[in-house]
Amino acid sequence: MPTAPSLRRTIMVAAIVVAAIALAVATWWSMRDTGPGPGFASGNGRIEATEIDVSTKLAGRIDSVLVDEGDFVHAGQALAGMNTDVLDAQRAEASAAQDQAIQGVNAGEAQVTLREADVTAAEALTNQRESERDAASRRFARSSSLTREGASSEQELDDDRARLRSADAAVAAARAQAAATRAAVAAAKAQLVGARSNVTAAAATVRRISADITDAALVSPRDGRVQFRVAEPGEVLPAGGKVLNLVDLSDVYMTFFLPEADAGKVALGSDVRLILDVAPQYVIPATVSFVADTAQFTPKTVETASERQKLMFRVRAKIAPALLRQHLAQVKTGLPGVAWVKTDPSLPWPAALTIKVPR
């Protein structure tokens, strides 16, 4: 068993340790950073950016991927290519069909010309038959008069009557033939319209397949950085299959949450100061670009249970693209930090939140 002096020494050492801890806690509490004070609000968040999935338009096999993860790319830059052998064959087939349709138009135009010539011939024949009928009619009239006067025989009258009837029939036949040839012209013109429509349809098919071939070359829709290579050459992807994931480094922001009392005082366009955990020596300027119109429970990234029980409003602070362009190599998404906003616009920013950006 420990002796009384030894026990007293132990108690004294423990008391001294407890007193030292209490003094350290008191000192920390009195010297802790409580922020800029009233008129300012803050929220935790992470750096985010607009992500773009570069995907295939049609199903197919990847021929090549031209960029690696981490590469900076520019709008219009070729990123990957899909195999186009099938599309090339389809375009050749469509081009042949287009040529065939053009020949159909030429044949249709020739057919219309031929049928119009038939109409001219049929109308000329009709005029001829009508002239012959007029002559037969006048001859029959003379024969009738001469027969009544006894100057001509009944046989001649009957022959002239038969000639008139034959002329009438010939006129009717010529008119029917002319009508038939005019109908043939209308039919030929209708076929020509159909042939021209076939040319238009074939040309549209060629353009569609050409557009698919163009889309088989996957290009960057905007400037950014390759974040992930999702697929590799040789893989077969369905329509809409992802090949690459890009981050638009001109659209970088931090999303954080504020309680109703603070969010109601924040306007769009308000100044924000961002401080990242990995670089607390820098204060990055931003602008409020979005404030949610409805409250929600805060996510689990808010550490304390009491805070998670509150309804908060989501706020987004966007970093100026001009500033981002100056530091593209340093821009990284996912970095945690704190966003500070002024709930009282009349207050100046304190020295601790003066803008300090990397050079």
mmCIF file of C-alpha atoms in Angstrom:
data_model
loop_
_atom_site.group_PDB
_atom_site.id
_atom_site.type_symbol
_atom_site.label_atom_id
_atom_site.label_comp_id
_atom_site.label_asym_id
_atom_site.label_seq_id
_atom_site.Cartn_x
_atom_site.Cartn_y
_atom_site.Cartn_z
ATOM 1 C CA MET A 1 0.000 0.000 0.000
ATOM 2 C CA PRO A 2 1.249 3.511 -0.748
ATOM 3 C CA THR A 3 2.333 5.544 2.207
ATOM 4 C CA ALA A 4 0.518 8.717 3.182
ATOM 5 C CA PRO A 5 3.274 11.054 1.847
ATOM 6 C CA SER A 6 3.278 9.196 -1.480
ATOM 7 C CA LEU A 7 -0.505 9.449 -1.750
ATOM 8 C CA ARG A 8 -0.386 13.189 -0.990
ATOM 9 C CA ARG A 9 2.226 13.706 -3.708
ATOM 10 C CA THR A 10 0.048 11.830 -6.216
ATOM 11 C CA ILE A 11 -2.981 13.931 -5.336
ATOM 12 C CA MET A 12 -0.949 17.129 -5.654
ATOM 13 C CA VAL A 13 0.402 16.128 -9.094
ATOM 14 C CA ALA A 14 -3.123 15.288 -10.299
ATOM 15 C CA ALA A 15 -4.405 18.605 -9.001
ATOM 16 C CA ILE A 16 -1.638 20.486 -10.776
ATOM 17 C CA VAL A 17 -2.417 18.658 -14.058
ATOM 18 C CA VAL A 18 -6.140 19.418 -13.763
ATOM 19 C CA ALA A 19 -5.367 23.059 -13.006
ATOM 20 C CA ALA A 20 -3.074 23.286 -16.037
ATOM 21 C CA ILE A 21 -5.732 21.780 -18.295
ATOM 22 C CA ALA A 22 -8.355 24.147 -16.917
ATOM 23 C CA LEU A 23 -6.038 27.106 -17.486
ATOM 24 C CA ALA A 24 -5.317 25.990 -21.062
ATOM 25 C CA VAL A 25 -9.040 25.586 -21.813
ATOM 26 C CA ALA A 26 -9.797 28.990 -20.338
ATOM 27 C CA THR A 27 -7.009 30.564 -22.335
ATOM 28 C CA TRP A 28 -8.207 28.902 -25.567
ATOM 29 C CA TRP A 29 -11.785 29.937 -24.889
ATOM 30 C CA SER A 30 -10.811 33.536 -24.328
ATOM 31 C CA MET A 31 -8.540 33.660 -27.379
ATOM 32 C CA ARG A 32 -10.597 31.522 -29.803
ATOM 33 C CA ASP A 33 -11.526 32.934 -33.213
ATOM 34 C CA THR A 34 -15.195 33.851 -33.013
ATOM 35 C CA GLY A 35 -15.317 35.219 -36.525
ATOM 36 C CA PRO A 36 -16.009 38.809 -37.595
ATOM 37 C CA GLY A 37 -18.952 39.129 -35.185
ATOM 38 C CA PRO A 38 -22.554 40.331 -35.710
ATOM 39 C CA GLY A 39 -23.572 41.262 -39.255
ATOM 40 C CA PHE A 40 -21.780 38.268 -40.753
ATOM 41 C CA ALA A 41 -22.801 34.661 -41.282
ATOM 42 C CA SER A 42 -20.930 31.592 -42.440
ATOM 43 C CA GLY A 43 -21.538 28.061 -43.623
ATOM 44 C CA ASN A 44 -19.428 25.006 -44.363
ATOM 45 C CA GLY A 45 -19.181 23.788 -47.937
ATOM 46 C CA ARG A 46 -17.015 22.212 -50.597
ATOM 47 C CA ILE A 47 -15.657 23.499 -53.869
ATOM 48 C CA GLU A 48 -17.740 22.166 -56.751
ATOM 49 C CA ALA A 49 -17.805 22.668 -60.510
ATOM 50 C CA THR A 50 -20.122 21.917 -63.384
ATOM 51 C CA GLU A 51 -19.440 18.398 -64.632
ATOM 52 C CA ILE A 52 -19.979 17.333 -68.232
ATOM 53 C CA ASP A 53 -20.291 13.754 -69.426
ATOM 54 C CA VAL A 54 -18.900 13.241 -72.930
ATOM 55 C CA SER A 55 -21.075 10.417 -74.245
ATOM 56 C CA THR A 56 -21.732 8.551 -77.465
ATOM 57 C CA LYS A 57 -24.725 9.492 -79.574
ATOM 58 C CA LEU A 58 -25.069 6.021 -81.104
ATOM 59 C CA ALA A 59 -24.065 2.573 -79.985
ATOM 60 C CA GLY A 60 -20.660 1.482 -81.249
ATOM 61 C CA ARG A 61 -17.047 0.598 -80.567
ATOM 62 C CA ILE A 62 -14.506 3.135 -79.323
ATOM 63 C CA ASP A 63 -11.614 3.544 -81.738
ATOM 64 C CA SER A 64 -9.490 5.941 -79.712
ATOM 65 C CA VAL A 65 -9.364 8.116 -76.603
ATOM 66 C CA LEU A 66 -7.052 11.061 -77.189
ATOM 67 C CA VAL A 67 -6.785 12.572 -73.695
ATOM 68 C CA ASP A 68 -5.830 11.418 -70.216
ATOM 69 C CA GLU A 69 -7.194 12.208 -66.791
ATOM 70 C CA GLY A 70 -6.027 15.622 -65.652
ATOM 71 C CA ASP A 71 -5.533 17.020 -69.159
ATOM 72 C CA PHE A 72 -6.821 20.517 -69.873
ATOM 73 C CA VAL A 73 -8.953 20.629 -73.018
ATOM 74 C CA HIS A 74 -10.470 23.415 -75.092
ATOM 75 C CA ALA A 75 -13.897 23.770 -76.672
ATOM 76 C CA GLY A 76 -14.005 21.888 -79.985
ATOM 77 C CA GLN A 77 -10.928 19.776 -79.212
ATOM 78 C CA ALA A 78 -11.154 16.122 -80.313
ATOM 79 C CA LEU A 79 -11.342 13.874 -77.258
ATOM 80 C CA ALA A 80 -12.257 10.428 -78.592
ATOM 81 C CA GLY A 81 -13.433 8.695 -81.757
ATOM 82 C CA MET A 82 -15.978 5.972 -82.445
ATOM 83 C CA ASN A 83 -15.637 3.340 -85.171
ATOM 84 C CA THR A 84 -17.557 4.501 -88.272
ATOM 85 C CA ASP A 85 -17.185 1.539 -90.657
ATOM 86 C CA VAL A 86 -20.905 0.743 -90.524
ATOM 87 C CA LEU A 87 -21.869 4.394 -90.890
ATOM 88 C CA ASP A 88 -19.506 4.812 -93.850
ATOM 89 C CA ALA A 89 -21.168 1.849 -95.577
ATOM 90 C CA GLN A 90 -24.610 3.240 -94.831
ATOM 91 C CA ARG A 91 -23.648 6.613 -96.281
ATOM 92 C CA ALA A 92 -22.301 4.949 -99.449
ATOM 93 C CA GLU A 93 -25.568 3.057 -99.763
ATOM 94 C CA ALA A 94 -27.583 6.225 -99.206
ATOM 95 C CA SER A 95 -25.479 8.104 -101.787
ATOM 96 C CA ALA A 96 -26.174 5.361 -104.327
ATOM 97 C CA ALA A 97 -29.875 5.586 -103.557
ATOM 98 C CA GLN A 98 -29.661 9.344 -104.038
ATOM 99 C CA ASP A 99 -28.028 8.898 -107.461
ATOM 100 C CA GLN A 100 -30.731 6.384 -108.373
ATOM 101 C CA ALA A 101 -33.413 8.827 -107.288
ATOM 102 C CA ILE A 102 -31.836 11.552 -109.426
ATOM 103 C CA GLN A 103 -31.951 9.216 -112.412
ATOM 104 C CA GLY A 104 -35.587 8.579 -111.606
ATOM 105 C CA VAL A 105 -36.224 12.307 -111.802
ATOM 106 C CA ASN A 106 -34.493 12.506 -115.171
ATOM 107 C CA ALA A 107 -36.567 9.584 -116.437
ATOM 108 C CA GLY A 108 -39.726 11.182 -115.057
ATOM 109 C CA GLU A 109 -38.984 14.475 -116.784
ATOM 110 C CA ALA A 110 -38.398 12.630 -120.059
ATOM 111 C CA GLN A 111 -41.680 10.747 -119.586
ATOM 112 C CA VAL A 112 -43.553 14.010 -119.027
ATOM 113 C CA THR A 113 -42.039 15.450 -122.203
ATOM 114 C CA LEU A 114 -43.040 12.321 -124.140
ATOM 115 C CA ARG A 115 -46.591 12.396 -122.824
ATOM 116 C CA GLU A 116 -46.922 16.101 -123.621
ATOM 117 C CA ALA A 117 -45.809 15.296 -127.204
ATOM 118 C CA ASP A 118 -48.497 12.594 -127.310
ATOM 119 C CA VAL A 119 -51.048 15.209 -126.251
ATOM 120 C CA THR A 120 -49.940 17.502 -129.075
ATOM 121 C CA ALA A 121 -50.225 14.646 -131.578
ATOM 122 C CA ALA A 122 -53.618 13.604 -130.216
ATOM 123 C CA GLU A 123 -54.942 17.162 -130.422
ATOM 124 C CA ALA A 124 -53.662 17.461 -134.004
ATOM 125 C CA LEU A 125 -55.388 14.170 -134.872
ATOM 126 C CA THR A 126 -58.576 15.435 -133.237
ATOM 127 C CA ASN A 127 -58.457 18.583 -135.346
ATOM 128 C CA GLN A 128 -57.923 16.460 -138.435
ATOM 129 C CA ARG A 129 -60.865 14.191 -137.586
ATOM 130 C CA GLU A 130 -63.063 17.193 -136.919
ATOM 131 C CA SER A 131 -62.118 18.673 -140.303
ATOM 132 C CA GLU A 132 -62.943 15.363 -142.001
ATOM 133 C CA ARG A 133 -66.280 15.287 -140.161
ATOM 134 C CA ASP A 134 -67.065 18.829 -141.349
ATOM 135 C CA ALA A 135 -66.324 17.818 -144.925
ATOM 136 C CA ALA A 136 -68.475 14.668 -144.588
ATOM 137 C CA SER A 137 -71.268 16.704 -143.046
ATOM 138 C CA ARG A 138 -71.277 19.238 -145.916
ATOM 139 C CA ARG A 139 -71.181 16.427 -148.496
ATOM 140 C CA PHE A 140 -74.101 14.678 -146.789
ATOM 141 C CA ALA A 141 -76.055 17.940 -146.823
ATOM 142 C CA ARG A 142 -75.453 18.359 -150.570
ATOM 143 C CA SER A 143 -76.371 14.732 -151.241
ATOM 144 C CA SER A 144 -79.602 15.171 -149.298
ATOM 145 C CA SER A 145 -80.528 18.258 -151.344
ATOM 146 C CA LEU A 146 -79.647 16.610 -154.663
ATOM 147 C CA THR A 147 -81.569 13.463 -153.776
ATOM 148 C CA ARG A 148 -84.710 15.473 -152.982
ATOM 149 C CA GLU A 149 -84.370 17.206 -156.373
ATOM 150 C CA GLY A 150 -83.799 13.828 -158.105
ATOM 151 C CA ALA A 151 -80.300 14.809 -159.196
ATOM 152 C CA SER A 152 -78.607 12.126 -157.072
ATOM 153 C CA SER A 153 -79.345 8.523 -156.213
ATOM 154 C CA GLU A 154 -80.360 7.178 -152.857
ATOM 155 C CA GLN A 155 -77.215 5.036 -152.877
ATOM 156 C CA GLU A 156 -74.972 8.071 -152.941
ATOM 157 C CA LEU A 157 -76.980 9.571 -150.065
ATOM 158 C CA ASP A 158 -76.573 6.400 -148.026
ATOM 159 C CA ASP A 159 -72.847 6.357 -148.719
ATOM 160 C CA ASP A 160 -72.489 9.976 -147.612
ATOM 161 C CA ARG A 161 -74.539 9.244 -144.469
ATOM 162 C CA ALA A 162 -72.212 6.368 -143.646
ATOM 163 C CA ARG A 163 -69.164 8.547 -144.223
ATOM 164 C CA LEU A 164 -70.593 11.183 -141.829
ATOM 165 C CA ARG A 165 -71.232 8.616 -139.136
ATOM 166 C CA SER A 166 -67.715 7.240 -139.581
ATOM 167 C CA ALA A 167 -66.327 10.755 -139.292
ATOM 168 C CA ASP A 168 -68.335 11.287 -136.088
ATOM 169 C CA ALA A 169 -66.896 8.104 -134.644
ATOM 170 C CA ALA A 170 -63.376 9.101 -135.680
ATOM 171 C CA VAL A 171 -63.788 12.491 -133.948
ATOM 172 C CA ALA A 172 -65.013 10.807 -130.755
ATOM 173 C CA ALA A 173 -62.115 8.388 -130.831
ATOM 174 C CA ALA A 174 -59.595 11.194 -131.400
ATOM 175 C CA ARG A 175 -61.069 13.211 -128.530
ATOM 176 C CA ALA A 176 -60.905 10.179 -126.249
ATOM 177 C CA GLN A 177 -57.310 9.596 -127.260
ATOM 178 C CA ALA A 178 -56.469 13.240 -126.528
ATOM 179 C CA ALA A 179 -58.116 12.962 -123.097
ATOM 180 C CA ALA A 180 -56.146 9.777 -122.414
ATOM 181 C CA THR A 181 -52.857 11.431 -123.346
ATOM 182 C CA ARG A 182 -53.647 14.430 -121.116
ATOM 183 C CA ALA A 183 -54.344 12.025 -118.243
ATOM 184 C CA ALA A 184 -51.032 10.307 -119.003
ATOM 185 C CA VAL A 185 -49.300 13.680 -118.716
ATOM 186 C CA ALA A 186 -50.896 14.252 -115.292
ATOM 187 C CA ALA A 187 -49.808 10.773 -114.184
ATOM 188 C CA ALA A 188 -46.269 11.355 -115.441
ATOM 189 C CA LYS A 189 -46.091 14.673 -113.590
ATOM 190 C CA ALA A 190 -47.312 12.988 -110.389
ATOM 191 C CA GLN A 191 -44.610 10.354 -110.793
ATOM 192 C CA LEU A 192 -42.078 13.133 -111.319
ATOM 193 C CA VAL A 193 -43.163 14.766 -108.050
ATOM 194 C CA GLY A 194 -42.677 11.414 -106.326
ATOM 195 C CA ALA A 195 -39.254 10.993 -107.926
ATOM 196 C CA ARG A 196 -38.193 14.443 -106.766
ATOM 197 C CA SER A 197 -39.433 13.617 -103.257
ATOM 198 C CA ASN A 198 -37.277 10.495 -103.374
ATOM 199 C CA VAL A 199 -34.265 12.662 -104.202
ATOM 200 C CA THR A 200 -35.045 14.939 -101.247
ATOM 201 C CA ALA A 201 -35.480 11.950 -98.929
ATOM 202 C CA ALA A 202 -32.251 10.333 -100.151
ATOM 203 C CA ALA A 203 -30.328 13.575 -99.690
ATOM 204 C CA ALA A 204 -31.740 13.889 -96.157
ATOM 205 C CA THR A 205 -30.616 10.335 -95.405
ATOM 206 C CA VAL A 206 -27.099 11.150 -96.611
ATOM 207 C CA ARG A 207 -27.029 14.267 -94.418
ATOM 208 C CA ARG A 208 -28.321 12.337 -91.396
ATOM 209 C CA ILE A 209 -25.680 9.640 -91.726
ATOM 210 C CA SER A 210 -23.009 12.278 -92.327
ATOM 211 C CA ALA A 211 -24.131 14.003 -89.124
ATOM 212 C CA ASP A 212 -23.852 10.675 -87.273
ATOM 213 C CA ILE A 213 -20.320 10.262 -88.627
ATOM 214 C CA THR A 214 -19.462 13.775 -87.472
ATOM 215 C CA ASP A 215 -20.918 13.018 -84.035
ATOM 216 C CA ALA A 216 -18.778 9.875 -83.876
ATOM 217 C CA ALA A 217 -15.838 12.222 -83.292
ATOM 218 C CA LEU A 218 -16.358 13.235 -79.668
ATOM 219 C CA VAL A 219 -15.250 16.812 -79.055
ATOM 220 C CA SER A 220 -15.135 18.960 -75.948
ATOM 221 C CA PRO A 221 -18.214 21.191 -75.608
ATOM 222 C CA ARG A 222 -16.232 23.774 -73.614
ATOM 223 C CA ASP A 223 -12.933 24.451 -71.917
ATOM 224 C CA GLY A 224 -12.275 22.220 -68.940
ATOM 225 C CA ARG A 225 -10.245 19.448 -67.402
ATOM 226 C CA VAL A 226 -10.628 15.700 -67.881
ATOM 227 C CA GLN A 227 -11.684 14.244 -64.547
ATOM 228 C CA PHE A 228 -12.318 10.587 -65.445
ATOM 229 C CA ARG A 229 -11.767 8.227 -68.380
ATOM 230 C CA VAL A 230 -14.860 6.054 -68.122
ATOM 231 C CA ALA A 231 -14.230 3.862 -71.184
ATOM 232 C CA GLU A 232 -11.217 2.704 -73.156
ATOM 233 C CA PRO A 233 -10.520 1.931 -76.850
ATOM 234 C CA GLY A 234 -12.085 -1.331 -77.987
ATOM 235 C CA GLU A 235 -15.046 -1.166 -75.640
ATOM 236 C CA VAL A 236 -18.533 -1.361 -77.149
ATOM 237 C CA LEU A 237 -20.900 1.212 -75.675
ATOM 238 C CA PRO A 238 -24.657 1.657 -75.991
ATOM 239 C CA ALA A 239 -26.199 4.889 -77.206
ATOM 240 C CA GLY A 240 -25.452 7.519 -74.596
ATOM 241 C CA GLY A 241 -22.556 5.529 -73.135
ATOM 242 C CA LYS A 242 -20.134 7.682 -71.156
ATOM 243 C CA VAL A 243 -16.556 7.949 -72.388
ATOM 244 C CA LEU A 244 -15.146 10.892 -70.406
ATOM 245 C CA ASN A 245 -16.119 13.173 -67.563
ATOM 246 C CA LEU A 246 -15.025 16.826 -67.755
ATOM 247 C CA VAL A 247 -15.005 19.594 -65.187
ATOM 248 C CA ASP A 248 -15.830 23.076 -66.436
ATOM 249 C CA LEU A 249 -13.258 25.184 -64.615
ATOM 250 C CA SER A 250 -15.003 28.390 -65.644
ATOM 251 C CA ASP A 251 -18.029 27.474 -63.503
ATOM 252 C CA VAL A 252 -16.664 26.770 -60.014
ATOM 253 C CA TYR A 253 -18.664 27.439 -56.883
ATOM 254 C CA MET A 254 -19.185 26.500 -53.231
ATOM 255 C CA THR A 255 -22.550 25.350 -51.924
ATOM 256 C CA PHE A 256 -23.245 26.054 -48.245
ATOM 257 C CA PHE A 257 -26.248 26.407 -45.956
ATOM 258 C CA LEU A 258 -27.580 29.290 -43.887
ATOM 259 C CA PRO A 259 -30.436 29.453 -41.383
ATOM 260 C CA GLU A 260 -33.578 31.327 -42.329
ATOM 261 C CA ALA A 261 -32.656 34.427 -40.318
ATOM 262 C CA ASP A 262 -29.419 34.823 -42.264
ATOM 263 C CA ALA A 263 -30.526 33.537 -45.660
ATOM 264 C CA GLY A 264 -33.333 36.088 -45.795
ATOM 265 C CA LYS A 265 -30.753 38.889 -45.627
ATOM 266 C CA VAL A 266 -28.572 37.567 -48.458
ATOM 267 C CA ALA A 267 -29.328 38.889 -51.941
ATOM 268 C CA LEU A 268 -28.231 37.544 -55.292
ATOM 269 C CA GLY A 269 -24.979 39.173 -56.309
ATOM 270 C CA SER A 270 -23.833 39.684 -52.715
ATOM 271 C CA ASP A 271 -20.117 39.424 -52.025
ATOM 272 C CA VAL A 272 -18.828 36.232 -50.425
ATOM 273 C CA ARG A 273 -15.435 35.347 -49.001
ATOM 274 C CA LEU A 274 -14.259 31.742 -49.225
ATOM 275 C CA ILE A 275 -11.532 30.257 -47.022
ATOM 276 C CA LEU A 276 -10.379 26.728 -47.856
ATOM 277 C CA ASP A 277 -9.141 24.373 -45.173
ATOM 278 C CA VAL A 278 -6.035 23.506 -47.189
ATOM 279 C CA ALA A 279 -5.068 27.161 -47.713
ATOM 280 C CA PRO A 280 -6.391 29.267 -44.816
ATOM 281 C CA GLN A 281 -3.941 32.039 -45.691
ATOM 282 C CA TYR A 282 -5.987 32.893 -48.799
ATOM 283 C CA VAL A 283 -9.360 34.623 -48.913
ATOM 284 C CA ILE A 284 -11.086 33.988 -52.240
ATOM 285 C CA PRO A 285 -13.774 36.386 -53.502
ATOM 286 C CA ALA A 286 -17.057 34.989 -54.808
ATOM 287 C CA THR A 287 -20.601 36.123 -55.567
ATOM 288 C CA VAL A 288 -23.945 34.703 -54.467
ATOM 289 C CA SER A 289 -25.462 33.176 -57.614
ATOM 290 C CA PHE A 290 -28.291 31.168 -56.062
ATOM 291 C CA VAL A 291 -30.422 31.126 -52.916
ATOM 292 C CA ALA A 292 -32.943 28.328 -52.529
ATOM 293 C CA ASP A 293 -36.590 29.410 -52.304
ATOM 294 C CA THR A 294 -37.476 26.586 -49.920
ATOM 295 C CA ALA A 295 -35.779 25.387 -46.754
ATOM 296 C CA GLN A 296 -34.413 21.892 -46.275
ATOM 297 C CA PHE A 297 -32.676 19.816 -43.651
ATOM 298 C CA THR A 298 -28.965 20.404 -43.789
ATOM 299 C CA PRO A 299 -26.790 17.544 -45.055
ATOM 300 C CA LYS A 300 -24.533 15.421 -42.897
ATOM 301 C CA THR A 301 -21.557 17.617 -43.765
ATOM 302 C CA VAL A 302 -22.799 19.931 -41.029
ATOM 303 C CA GLU A 303 -21.078 18.295 -38.114
ATOM 304 C CA THR A 304 -23.207 19.017 -35.058
ATOM 305 C CA ALA A 305 -26.463 17.162 -34.449
ATOM 306 C CA SER A 306 -28.145 20.349 -33.252
ATOM 307 C CA GLU A 307 -27.390 22.081 -36.545
ATOM 308 C CA ARG A 308 -28.677 19.095 -38.530
ATOM 309 C CA GLN A 309 -32.034 19.402 -36.818
ATOM 310 C CA LYS A 310 -32.558 22.892 -38.249
ATOM 311 C CA LEU A 311 -34.106 23.821 -41.548
ATOM 312 C CA MET A 312 -31.554 25.648 -43.656
ATOM 313 C CA PHE A 313 -31.466 27.377 -47.029
ATOM 314 C CA ARG A 314 -29.014 26.292 -49.692
ATOM 315 C CA VAL A 315 -26.791 29.078 -51.045
ATOM 316 C CA ARG A 316 -24.328 28.950 -53.910
ATOM 317 C CA ALA A 317 -21.332 31.260 -54.200
ATOM 318 C CA LYS A 318 -19.704 31.394 -57.623
ATOM 319 C CA ILE A 319 -16.047 32.291 -58.178
ATOM 320 C CA ALA A 320 -15.388 34.756 -61.014
ATOM 321 C CA PRO A 321 -14.270 32.989 -64.239
ATOM 322 C CA ALA A 322 -11.534 35.597 -64.791
ATOM 323 C CA LEU A 323 -9.947 34.687 -61.457
ATOM 324 C CA LEU A 324 -10.270 30.981 -62.206
ATOM 325 C CA ARG A 325 -8.513 31.362 -65.551
ATOM 326 C CA GLN A 326 -5.494 32.830 -63.741
ATOM 327 C CA HIS A 327 -5.155 29.771 -61.502
ATOM 328 C CA LEU A 328 -6.443 26.829 -63.554
ATOM 329 C CA ALA A 329 -3.702 24.512 -62.332
ATOM 330 C CA GLN A 330 -4.684 25.139 -58.694
ATOM 331 C CA VAL A 331 -8.453 24.705 -59.139
ATOM 332 C CA LYS A 332 -9.594 21.457 -57.513
ATOM 333 C CA THR A 333 -13.068 20.306 -56.665
ATOM 334 C CA GLY A 334 -14.068 18.668 -53.407
ATOM 335 C CA LEU A 335 -11.948 20.897 -51.173
ATOM 336 C CA PRO A 336 -13.790 21.812 -47.931
ATOM 337 C CA GLY A 337 -13.939 25.325 -46.604
ATOM 338 C CA VAL A 338 -16.030 28.097 -45.099
ATOM 339 C CA ALA A 339 -18.067 30.739 -46.884
ATOM 340 C CA TRP A 340 -18.620 34.117 -45.197
ATOM 341 C CA VAL A 341 -21.415 36.509 -46.186
ATOM 342 C CA LYS A 342 -22.523 39.883 -44.869
ATOM 343 C CA THR A 343 -26.020 39.976 -43.394
ATOM 344 C CA ASP A 344 -25.551 43.700 -42.902
ATOM 345 C CA PRO A 345 -24.417 45.189 -46.258
ATOM 346 C CA SER A 346 -23.370 48.447 -44.593
ATOM 347 C CA LEU A 347 -20.537 46.798 -42.690
ATOM 348 C CA PRO A 348 -17.046 46.688 -44.204
ATOM 349 C CA TRP A 349 -15.178 43.430 -44.505
ATOM 350 C CA PRO A 350 -12.824 42.907 -41.562
ATOM 351 C CA ALA A 351 -9.093 42.622 -42.139
ATOM 352 C CA ALA A 352 -9.206 38.854 -41.638
ATOM 353 C CA LEU A 353 -11.531 38.570 -44.660
ATOM 354 C CA THR A 354 -9.655 40.922 -46.964
ATOM 355 C CA ILE A 355 -9.162 39.331 -50.363
ATOM 356 C CA LYS A 356 -5.903 37.402 -50.608
ATOM 357 C CA VAL A 357 -5.439 35.211 -53.669
ATOM 358 C CA PRO A 358 -2.420 33.224 -54.898
ATOM 359 C CA ARG A 359 -0.118 34.970 -57.308
#
